[in-house]
PDB file of C-alpha atoms in Angstrom:
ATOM      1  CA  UNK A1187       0.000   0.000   0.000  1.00  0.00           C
ATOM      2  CA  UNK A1188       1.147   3.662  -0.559  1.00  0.00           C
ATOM      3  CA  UNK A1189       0.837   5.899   2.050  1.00  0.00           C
ATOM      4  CA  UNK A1190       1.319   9.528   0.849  1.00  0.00           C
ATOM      5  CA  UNK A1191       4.294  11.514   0.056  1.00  0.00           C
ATOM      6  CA  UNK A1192       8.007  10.303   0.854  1.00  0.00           C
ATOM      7  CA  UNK A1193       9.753  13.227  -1.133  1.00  0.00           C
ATOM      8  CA  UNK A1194       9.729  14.773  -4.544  1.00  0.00           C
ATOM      9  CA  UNK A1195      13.111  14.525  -6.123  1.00  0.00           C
ATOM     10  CA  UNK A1196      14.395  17.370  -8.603  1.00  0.00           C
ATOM     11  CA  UNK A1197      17.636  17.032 -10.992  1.00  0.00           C
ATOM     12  CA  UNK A1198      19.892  20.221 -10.783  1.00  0.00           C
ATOM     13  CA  UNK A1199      23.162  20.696 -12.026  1.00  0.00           C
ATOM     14  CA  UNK A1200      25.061  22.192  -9.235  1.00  0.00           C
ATOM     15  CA  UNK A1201      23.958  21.835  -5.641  1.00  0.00           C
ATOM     16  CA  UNK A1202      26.181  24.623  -4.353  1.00  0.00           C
ATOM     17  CA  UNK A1203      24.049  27.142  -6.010  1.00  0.00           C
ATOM     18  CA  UNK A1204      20.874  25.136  -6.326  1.00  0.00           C
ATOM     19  CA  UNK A1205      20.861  24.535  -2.040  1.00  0.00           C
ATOM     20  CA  UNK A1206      20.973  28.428  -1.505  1.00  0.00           C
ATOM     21  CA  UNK A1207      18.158  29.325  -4.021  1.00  0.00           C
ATOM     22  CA  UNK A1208      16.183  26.643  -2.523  1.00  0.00           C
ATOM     23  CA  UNK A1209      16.487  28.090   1.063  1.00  0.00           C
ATOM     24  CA  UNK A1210      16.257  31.350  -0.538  1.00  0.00           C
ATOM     25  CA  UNK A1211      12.811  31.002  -2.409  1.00  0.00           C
ATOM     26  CA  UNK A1212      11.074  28.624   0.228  1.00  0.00           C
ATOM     27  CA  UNK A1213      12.293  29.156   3.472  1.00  0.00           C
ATOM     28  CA  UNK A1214      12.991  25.744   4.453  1.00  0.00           C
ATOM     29  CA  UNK A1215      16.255  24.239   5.371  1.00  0.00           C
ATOM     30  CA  UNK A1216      19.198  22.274   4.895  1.00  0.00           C
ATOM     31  CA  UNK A1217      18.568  18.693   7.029  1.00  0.00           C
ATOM     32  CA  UNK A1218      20.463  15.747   4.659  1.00  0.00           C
ATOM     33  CA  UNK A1219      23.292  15.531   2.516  1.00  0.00           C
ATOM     34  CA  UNK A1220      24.566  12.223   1.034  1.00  0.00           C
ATOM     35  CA  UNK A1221      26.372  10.589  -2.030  1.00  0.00           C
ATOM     36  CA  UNK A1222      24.262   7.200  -2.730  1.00  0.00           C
ATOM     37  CA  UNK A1223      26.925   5.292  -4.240  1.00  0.00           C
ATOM     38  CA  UNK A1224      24.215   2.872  -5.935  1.00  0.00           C
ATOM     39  CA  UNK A1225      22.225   5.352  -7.970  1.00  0.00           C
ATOM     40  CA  UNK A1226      25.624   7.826  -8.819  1.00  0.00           C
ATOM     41  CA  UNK A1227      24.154  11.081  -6.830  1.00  0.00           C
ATOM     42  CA  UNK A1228      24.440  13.567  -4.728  1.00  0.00           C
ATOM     43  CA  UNK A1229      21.659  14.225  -2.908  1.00  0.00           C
ATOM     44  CA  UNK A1230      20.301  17.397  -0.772  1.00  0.00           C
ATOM     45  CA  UNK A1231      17.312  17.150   1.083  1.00  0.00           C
ATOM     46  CA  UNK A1232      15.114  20.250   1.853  1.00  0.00           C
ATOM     47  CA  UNK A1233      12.435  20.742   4.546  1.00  0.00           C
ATOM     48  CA  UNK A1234       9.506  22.662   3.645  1.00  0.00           C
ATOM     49  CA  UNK A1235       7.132  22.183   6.768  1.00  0.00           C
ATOM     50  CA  UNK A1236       6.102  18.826   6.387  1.00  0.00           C
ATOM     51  CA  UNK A1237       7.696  18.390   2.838  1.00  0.00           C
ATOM     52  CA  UNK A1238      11.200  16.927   1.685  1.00  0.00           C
ATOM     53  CA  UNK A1239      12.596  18.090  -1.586  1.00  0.00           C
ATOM     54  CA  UNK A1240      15.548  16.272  -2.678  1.00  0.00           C
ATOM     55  CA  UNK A1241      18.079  18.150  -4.985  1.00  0.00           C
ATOM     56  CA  UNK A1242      19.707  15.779  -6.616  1.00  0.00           C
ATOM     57  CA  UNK A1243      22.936  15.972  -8.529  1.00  0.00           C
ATOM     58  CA  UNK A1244      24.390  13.444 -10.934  1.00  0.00           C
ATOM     59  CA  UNK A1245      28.000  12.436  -9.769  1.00  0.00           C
ATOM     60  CA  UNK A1246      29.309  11.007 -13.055  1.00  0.00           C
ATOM     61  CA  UNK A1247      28.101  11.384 -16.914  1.00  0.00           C
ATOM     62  CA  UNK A1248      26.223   7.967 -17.008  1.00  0.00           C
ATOM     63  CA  UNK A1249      24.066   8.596 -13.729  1.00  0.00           C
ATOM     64  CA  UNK A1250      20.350   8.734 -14.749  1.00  0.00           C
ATOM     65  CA  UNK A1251      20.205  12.730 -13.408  1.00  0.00           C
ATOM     66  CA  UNK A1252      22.969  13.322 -15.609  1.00  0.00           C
ATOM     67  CA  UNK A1253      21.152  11.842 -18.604  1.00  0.00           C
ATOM     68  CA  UNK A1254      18.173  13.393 -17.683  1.00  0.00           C
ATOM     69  CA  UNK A1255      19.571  17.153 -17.546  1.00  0.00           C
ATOM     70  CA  UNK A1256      21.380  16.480 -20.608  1.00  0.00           C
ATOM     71  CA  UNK A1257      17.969  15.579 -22.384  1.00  0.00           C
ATOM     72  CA  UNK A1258      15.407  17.954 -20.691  1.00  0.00           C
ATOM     73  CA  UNK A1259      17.358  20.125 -18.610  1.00  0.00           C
ATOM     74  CA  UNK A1260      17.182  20.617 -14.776  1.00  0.00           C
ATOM     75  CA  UNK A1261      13.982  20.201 -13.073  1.00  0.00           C
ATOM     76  CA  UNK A1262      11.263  18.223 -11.784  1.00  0.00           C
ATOM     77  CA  UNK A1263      12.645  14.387 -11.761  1.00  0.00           C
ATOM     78  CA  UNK A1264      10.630  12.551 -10.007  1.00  0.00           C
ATOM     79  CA  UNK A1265       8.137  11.775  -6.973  1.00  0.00           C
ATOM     80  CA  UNK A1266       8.363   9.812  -4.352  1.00  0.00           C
ATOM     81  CA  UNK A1267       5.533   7.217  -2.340  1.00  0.00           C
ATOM     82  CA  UNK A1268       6.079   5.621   0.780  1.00  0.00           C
ATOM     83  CA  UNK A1269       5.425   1.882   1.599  1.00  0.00           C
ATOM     84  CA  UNK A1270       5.344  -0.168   4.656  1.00  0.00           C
ATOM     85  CA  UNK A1271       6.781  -2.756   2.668  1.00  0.00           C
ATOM     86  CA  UNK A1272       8.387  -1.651  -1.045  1.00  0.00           C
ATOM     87  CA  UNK A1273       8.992  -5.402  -2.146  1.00  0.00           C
ATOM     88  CA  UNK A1274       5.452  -6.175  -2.073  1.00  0.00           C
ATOM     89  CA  UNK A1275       4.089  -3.027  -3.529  1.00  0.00           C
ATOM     90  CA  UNK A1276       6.077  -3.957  -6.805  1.00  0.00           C
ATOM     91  CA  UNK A1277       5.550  -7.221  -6.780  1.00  0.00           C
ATOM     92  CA  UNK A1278       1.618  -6.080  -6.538  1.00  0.00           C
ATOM     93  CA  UNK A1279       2.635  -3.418  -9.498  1.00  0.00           C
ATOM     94  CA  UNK A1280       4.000  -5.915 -11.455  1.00  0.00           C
ATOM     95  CA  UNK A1281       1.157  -8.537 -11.378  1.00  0.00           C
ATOM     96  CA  UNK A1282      -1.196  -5.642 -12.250  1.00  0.00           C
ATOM     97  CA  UNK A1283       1.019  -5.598 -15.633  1.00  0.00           C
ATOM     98  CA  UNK A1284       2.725  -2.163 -14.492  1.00  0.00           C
ATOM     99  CA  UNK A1285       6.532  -1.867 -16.032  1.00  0.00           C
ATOM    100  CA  UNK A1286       9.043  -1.647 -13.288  1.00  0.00           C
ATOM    101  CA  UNK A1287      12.280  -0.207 -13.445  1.00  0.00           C
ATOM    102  CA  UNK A1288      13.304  -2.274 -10.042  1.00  0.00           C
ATOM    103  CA  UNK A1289      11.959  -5.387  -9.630  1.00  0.00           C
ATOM    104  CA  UNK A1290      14.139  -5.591  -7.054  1.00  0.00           C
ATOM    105  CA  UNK A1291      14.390  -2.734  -4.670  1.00  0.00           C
ATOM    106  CA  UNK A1292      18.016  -1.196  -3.647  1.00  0.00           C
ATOM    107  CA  UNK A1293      19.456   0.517  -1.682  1.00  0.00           C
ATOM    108  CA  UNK A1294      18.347   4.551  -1.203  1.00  0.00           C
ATOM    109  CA  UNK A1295      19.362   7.461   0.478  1.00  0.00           C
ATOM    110  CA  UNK A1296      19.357   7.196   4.163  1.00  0.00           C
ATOM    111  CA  UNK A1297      19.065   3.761   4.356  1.00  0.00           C
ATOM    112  CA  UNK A1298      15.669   3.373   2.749  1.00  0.00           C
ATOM    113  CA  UNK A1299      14.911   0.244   0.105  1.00  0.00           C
ATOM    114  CA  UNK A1300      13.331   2.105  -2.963  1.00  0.00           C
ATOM    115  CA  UNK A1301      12.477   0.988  -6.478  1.00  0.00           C
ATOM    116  CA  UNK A1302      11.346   2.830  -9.612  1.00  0.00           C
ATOM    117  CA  UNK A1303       8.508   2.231 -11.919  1.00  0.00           C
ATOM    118  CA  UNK A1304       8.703   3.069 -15.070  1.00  0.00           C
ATOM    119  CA  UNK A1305       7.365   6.702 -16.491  1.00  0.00           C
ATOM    120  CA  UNK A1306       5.502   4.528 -19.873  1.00  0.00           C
ATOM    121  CA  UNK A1307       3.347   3.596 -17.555  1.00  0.00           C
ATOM    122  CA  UNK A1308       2.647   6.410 -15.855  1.00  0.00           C
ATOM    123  CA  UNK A1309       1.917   8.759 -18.882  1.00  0.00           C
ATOM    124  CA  UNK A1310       5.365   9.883 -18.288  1.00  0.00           C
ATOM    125  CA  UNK A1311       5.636  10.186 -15.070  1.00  0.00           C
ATOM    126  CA  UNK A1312       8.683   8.523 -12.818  1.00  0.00           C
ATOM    127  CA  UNK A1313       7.410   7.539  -9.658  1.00  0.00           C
ATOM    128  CA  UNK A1314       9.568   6.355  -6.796  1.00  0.00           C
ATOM    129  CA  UNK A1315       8.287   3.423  -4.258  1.00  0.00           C
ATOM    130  CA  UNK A1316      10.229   4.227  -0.513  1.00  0.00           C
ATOM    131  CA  UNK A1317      10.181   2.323   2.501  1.00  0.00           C
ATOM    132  CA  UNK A1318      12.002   4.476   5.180  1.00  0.00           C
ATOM    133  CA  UNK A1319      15.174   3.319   6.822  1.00  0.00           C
ATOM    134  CA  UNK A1320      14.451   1.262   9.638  1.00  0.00           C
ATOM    135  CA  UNK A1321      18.016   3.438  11.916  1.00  0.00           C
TER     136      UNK A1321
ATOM    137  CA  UNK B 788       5.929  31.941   4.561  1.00  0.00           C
ATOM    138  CA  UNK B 789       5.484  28.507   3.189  1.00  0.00           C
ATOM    139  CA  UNK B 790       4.572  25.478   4.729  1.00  0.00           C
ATOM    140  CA  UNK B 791       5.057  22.855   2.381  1.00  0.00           C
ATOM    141  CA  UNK B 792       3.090  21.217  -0.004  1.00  0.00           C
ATOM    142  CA  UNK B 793      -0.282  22.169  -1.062  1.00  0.00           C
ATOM    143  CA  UNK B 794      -0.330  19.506  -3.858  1.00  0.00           C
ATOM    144  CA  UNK B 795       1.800  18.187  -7.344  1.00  0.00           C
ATOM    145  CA  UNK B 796       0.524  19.000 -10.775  1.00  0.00           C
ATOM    146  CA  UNK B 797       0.774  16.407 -13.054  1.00  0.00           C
ATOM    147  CA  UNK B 798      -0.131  17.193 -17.147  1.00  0.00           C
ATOM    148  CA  UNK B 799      -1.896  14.667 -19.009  1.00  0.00           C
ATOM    149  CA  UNK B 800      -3.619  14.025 -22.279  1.00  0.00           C
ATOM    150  CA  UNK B 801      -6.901  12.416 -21.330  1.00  0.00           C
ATOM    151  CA  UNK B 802      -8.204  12.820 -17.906  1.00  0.00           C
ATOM    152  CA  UNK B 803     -10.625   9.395 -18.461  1.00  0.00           C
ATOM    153  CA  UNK B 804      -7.153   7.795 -18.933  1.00  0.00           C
ATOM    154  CA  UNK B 805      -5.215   9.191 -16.413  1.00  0.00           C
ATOM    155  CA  UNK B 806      -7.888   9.099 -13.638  1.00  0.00           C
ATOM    156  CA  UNK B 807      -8.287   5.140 -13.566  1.00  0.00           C
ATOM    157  CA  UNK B 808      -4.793   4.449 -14.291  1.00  0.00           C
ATOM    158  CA  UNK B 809      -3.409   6.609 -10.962  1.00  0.00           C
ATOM    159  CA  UNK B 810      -6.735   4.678  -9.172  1.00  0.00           C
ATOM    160  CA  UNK B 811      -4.311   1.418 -10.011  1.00  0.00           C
ATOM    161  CA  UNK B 812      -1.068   2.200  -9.431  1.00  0.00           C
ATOM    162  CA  UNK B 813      -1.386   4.170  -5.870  1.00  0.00           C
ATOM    163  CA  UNK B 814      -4.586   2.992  -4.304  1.00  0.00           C
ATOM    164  CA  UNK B 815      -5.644   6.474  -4.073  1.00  0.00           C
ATOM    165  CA  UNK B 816      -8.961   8.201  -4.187  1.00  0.00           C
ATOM    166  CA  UNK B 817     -10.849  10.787  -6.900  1.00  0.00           C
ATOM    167  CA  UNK B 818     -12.018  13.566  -4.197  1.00  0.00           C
ATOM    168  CA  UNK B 819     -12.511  16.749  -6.576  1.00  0.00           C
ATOM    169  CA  UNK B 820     -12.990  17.283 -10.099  1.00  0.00           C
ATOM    170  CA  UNK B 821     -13.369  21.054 -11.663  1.00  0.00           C
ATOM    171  CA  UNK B 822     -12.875  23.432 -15.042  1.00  0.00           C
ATOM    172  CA  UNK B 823     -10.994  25.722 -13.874  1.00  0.00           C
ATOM    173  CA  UNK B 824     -11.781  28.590 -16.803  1.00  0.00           C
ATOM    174  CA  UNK B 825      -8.949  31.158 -15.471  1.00  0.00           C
ATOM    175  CA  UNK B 826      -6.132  28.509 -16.346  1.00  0.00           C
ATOM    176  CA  UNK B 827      -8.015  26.766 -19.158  1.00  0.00           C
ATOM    177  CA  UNK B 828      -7.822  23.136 -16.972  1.00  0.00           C
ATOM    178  CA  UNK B 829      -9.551  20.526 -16.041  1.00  0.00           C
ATOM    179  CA  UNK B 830      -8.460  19.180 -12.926  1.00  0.00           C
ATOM    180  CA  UNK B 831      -9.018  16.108 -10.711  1.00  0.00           C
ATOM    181  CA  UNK B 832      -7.546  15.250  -7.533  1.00  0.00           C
ATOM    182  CA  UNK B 833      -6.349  12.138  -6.365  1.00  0.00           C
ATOM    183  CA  UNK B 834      -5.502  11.448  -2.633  1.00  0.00           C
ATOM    184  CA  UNK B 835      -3.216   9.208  -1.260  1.00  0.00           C
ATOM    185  CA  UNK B 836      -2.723   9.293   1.773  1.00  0.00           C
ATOM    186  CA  UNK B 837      -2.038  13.390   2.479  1.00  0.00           C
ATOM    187  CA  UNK B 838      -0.661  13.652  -0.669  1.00  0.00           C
ATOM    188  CA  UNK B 839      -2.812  15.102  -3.295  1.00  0.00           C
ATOM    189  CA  UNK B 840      -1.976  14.867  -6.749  1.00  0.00           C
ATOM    190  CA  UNK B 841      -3.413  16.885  -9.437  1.00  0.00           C
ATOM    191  CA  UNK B 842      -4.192  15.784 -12.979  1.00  0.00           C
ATOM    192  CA  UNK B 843      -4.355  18.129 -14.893  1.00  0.00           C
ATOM    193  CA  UNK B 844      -6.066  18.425 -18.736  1.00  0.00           C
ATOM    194  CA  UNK B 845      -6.011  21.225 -21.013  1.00  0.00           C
ATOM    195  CA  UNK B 846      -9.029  22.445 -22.364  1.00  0.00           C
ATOM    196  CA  UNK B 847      -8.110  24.557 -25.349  1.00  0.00           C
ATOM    197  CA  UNK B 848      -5.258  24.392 -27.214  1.00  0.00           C
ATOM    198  CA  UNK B 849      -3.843  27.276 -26.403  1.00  0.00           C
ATOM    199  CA  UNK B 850      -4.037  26.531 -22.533  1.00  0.00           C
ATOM    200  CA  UNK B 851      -0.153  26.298 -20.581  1.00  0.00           C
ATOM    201  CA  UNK B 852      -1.301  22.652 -19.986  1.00  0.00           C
ATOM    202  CA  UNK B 853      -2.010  21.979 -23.579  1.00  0.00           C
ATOM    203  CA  UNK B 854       1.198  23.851 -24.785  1.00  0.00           C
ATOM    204  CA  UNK B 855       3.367  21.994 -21.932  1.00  0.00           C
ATOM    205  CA  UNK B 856       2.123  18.572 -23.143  1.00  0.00           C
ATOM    206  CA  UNK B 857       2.831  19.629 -26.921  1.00  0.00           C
ATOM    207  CA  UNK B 858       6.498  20.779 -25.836  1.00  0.00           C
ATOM    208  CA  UNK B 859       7.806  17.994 -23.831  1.00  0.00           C
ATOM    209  CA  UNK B 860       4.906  15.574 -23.286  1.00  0.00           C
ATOM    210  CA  UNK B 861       2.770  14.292 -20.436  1.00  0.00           C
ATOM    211  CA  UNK B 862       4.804  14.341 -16.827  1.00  0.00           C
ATOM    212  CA  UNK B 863       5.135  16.175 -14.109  1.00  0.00           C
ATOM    213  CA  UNK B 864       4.210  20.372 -14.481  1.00  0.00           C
ATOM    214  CA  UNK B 865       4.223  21.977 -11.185  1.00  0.00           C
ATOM    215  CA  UNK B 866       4.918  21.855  -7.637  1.00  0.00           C
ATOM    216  CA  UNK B 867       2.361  23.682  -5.224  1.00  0.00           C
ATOM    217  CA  UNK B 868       3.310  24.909  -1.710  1.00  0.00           C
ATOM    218  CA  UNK B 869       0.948  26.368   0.854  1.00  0.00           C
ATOM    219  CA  UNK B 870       1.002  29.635   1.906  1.00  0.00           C
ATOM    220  CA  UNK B 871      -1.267  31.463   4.555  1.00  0.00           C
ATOM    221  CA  UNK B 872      -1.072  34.839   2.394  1.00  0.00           C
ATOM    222  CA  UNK B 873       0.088  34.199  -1.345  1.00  0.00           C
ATOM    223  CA  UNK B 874       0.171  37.906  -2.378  1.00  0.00           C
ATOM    224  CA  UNK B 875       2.603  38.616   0.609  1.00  0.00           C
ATOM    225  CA  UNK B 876       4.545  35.354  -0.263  1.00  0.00           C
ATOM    226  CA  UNK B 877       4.861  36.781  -4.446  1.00  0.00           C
ATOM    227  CA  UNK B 878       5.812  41.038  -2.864  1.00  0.00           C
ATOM    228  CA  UNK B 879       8.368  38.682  -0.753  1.00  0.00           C
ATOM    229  CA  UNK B 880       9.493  36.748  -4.127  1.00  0.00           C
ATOM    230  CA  UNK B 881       9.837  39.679  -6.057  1.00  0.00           C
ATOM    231  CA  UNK B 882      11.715  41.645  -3.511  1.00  0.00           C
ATOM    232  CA  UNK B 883      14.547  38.880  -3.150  1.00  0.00           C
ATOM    233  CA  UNK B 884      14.611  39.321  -7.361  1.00  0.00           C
ATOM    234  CA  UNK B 885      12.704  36.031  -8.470  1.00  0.00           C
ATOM    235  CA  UNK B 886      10.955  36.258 -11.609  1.00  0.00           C
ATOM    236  CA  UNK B 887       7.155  35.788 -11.296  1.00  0.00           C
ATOM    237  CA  UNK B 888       4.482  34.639 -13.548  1.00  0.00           C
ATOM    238  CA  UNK B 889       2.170  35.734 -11.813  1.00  0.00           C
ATOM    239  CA  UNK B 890       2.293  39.304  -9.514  1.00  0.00           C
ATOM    240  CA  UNK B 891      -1.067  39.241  -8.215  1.00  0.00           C
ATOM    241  CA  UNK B 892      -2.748  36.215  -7.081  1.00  0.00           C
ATOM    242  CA  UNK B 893      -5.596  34.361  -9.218  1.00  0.00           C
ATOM    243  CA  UNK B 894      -8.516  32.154  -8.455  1.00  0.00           C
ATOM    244  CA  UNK B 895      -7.726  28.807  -8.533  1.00  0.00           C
ATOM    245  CA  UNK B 896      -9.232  25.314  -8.299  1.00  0.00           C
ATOM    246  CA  UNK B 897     -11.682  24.889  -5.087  1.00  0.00           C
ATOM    247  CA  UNK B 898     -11.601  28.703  -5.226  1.00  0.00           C
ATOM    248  CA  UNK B 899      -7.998  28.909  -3.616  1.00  0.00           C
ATOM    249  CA  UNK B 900      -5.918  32.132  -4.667  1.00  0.00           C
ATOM    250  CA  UNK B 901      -2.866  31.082  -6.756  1.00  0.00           C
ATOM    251  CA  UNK B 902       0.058  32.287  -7.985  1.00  0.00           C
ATOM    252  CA  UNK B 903       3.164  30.666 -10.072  1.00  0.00           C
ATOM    253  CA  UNK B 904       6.916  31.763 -10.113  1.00  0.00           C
ATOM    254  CA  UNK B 905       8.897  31.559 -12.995  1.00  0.00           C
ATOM    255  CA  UNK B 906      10.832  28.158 -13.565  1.00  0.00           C
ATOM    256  CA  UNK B 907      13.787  30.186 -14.918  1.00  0.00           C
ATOM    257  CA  UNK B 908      13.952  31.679 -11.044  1.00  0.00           C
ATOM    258  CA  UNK B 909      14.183  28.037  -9.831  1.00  0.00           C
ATOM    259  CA  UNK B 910      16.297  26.413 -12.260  1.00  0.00           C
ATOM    260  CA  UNK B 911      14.029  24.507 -14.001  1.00  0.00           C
ATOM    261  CA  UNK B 912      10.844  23.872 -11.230  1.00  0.00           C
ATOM    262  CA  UNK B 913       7.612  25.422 -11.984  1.00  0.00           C
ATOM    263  CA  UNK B 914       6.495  26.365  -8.395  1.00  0.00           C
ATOM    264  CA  UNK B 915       2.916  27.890  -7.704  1.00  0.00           C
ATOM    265  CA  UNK B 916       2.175  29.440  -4.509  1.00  0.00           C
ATOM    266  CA  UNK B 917      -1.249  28.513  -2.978  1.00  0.00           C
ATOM    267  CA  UNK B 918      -3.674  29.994  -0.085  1.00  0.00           C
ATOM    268  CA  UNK B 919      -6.693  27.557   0.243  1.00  0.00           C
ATOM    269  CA  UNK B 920      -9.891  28.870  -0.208  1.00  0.00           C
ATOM    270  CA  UNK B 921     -11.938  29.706   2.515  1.00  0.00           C
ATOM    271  CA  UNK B 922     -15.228  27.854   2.112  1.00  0.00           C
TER     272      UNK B 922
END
């Protein structure tokens, strides 16, 4: 089951001057800030009240965030559900004939399992599945 | 001030589509539907959990949604935070320097007063600013 928003995660170029205009325009703050090896980015997370925006920044040419600003620019990447349990919801995903781009879920930012389904079928949209570290 | 998200704007082609297929995928609900004439929309909202999502159709060609979708395709549009007082929050916006679409707030959907910054201000991210109606 999906329980509401984990985080909405946004592809910039450069997080020293994407973190600042962040703060700048919302108001929130600064709260995480990690390189996941396993998906090649940096990532900044922002708190906006009750909302987490992660700024993420690719770390080498063939990371996805790198492809994707180098095909559409920076900007809106991709959002984020939370599970109790992200294994089953894409094994229940994939039996309802939904395209995954993790069958398998790995390894997220702090400490979370997460897995992608694919935007074709989600009329373009890429939507994250995110069971929160258990720390 | 804002206090994080009001809700996430997604463009698509065919609201009878999208509607059924986001049903599927995230369990959610369909709580509103609405025109809304000033932006040339139609719009309905699917819960899950806290999060609502916004699907958004266009209903003339030469609505943003309509141009968006001819431009770069369905996806993700817009990210919409909450603000108590959205005309303070765009004087604010414009005194720091950001660009804004909009300088004076609009009606929007569920007759909240709206109003979008420029994603050339935010790198990429179209951000509206919204103050829930007061029914």
């Amino acid at each position: 089951m999906l329980n509401g928003l984990d985080h909405i995660g946004i592809a910039v170029a450069d997080l020293e001057q994407a973190v600042p205009l962040w703060l700048k325009i919302t108001g929130g703050k600064l709260v995480h800030r990690e390189i996941v090896a396993s998906q090649k980015v940096e990532v900044a997370v922002i708190e906006i009240g009750s909302l987490h925006v992660e700024l993420l920044r690719g770390v080498s040419d063939d990371s996805p965030i790198a492809k994707f600003i180098a095909a559409r620019g920076a900007g809106i990447h991709h959002i984020a559900l939370r599970s109790t349990a992200a294994q089953e919801e894409l094994d229940r995903l994939k039996q309802t004939g939904v395209r995954l781009i993790d069958e398998t879920v790995r390894t997220g930012a702090e400490d979370s399992r997460v897995g992608f389904i694919h935007p074709k079928s989600v009329e373009g949209v890429l939507l994250e599945v995110v069971e929160p570290g258990h720390k």
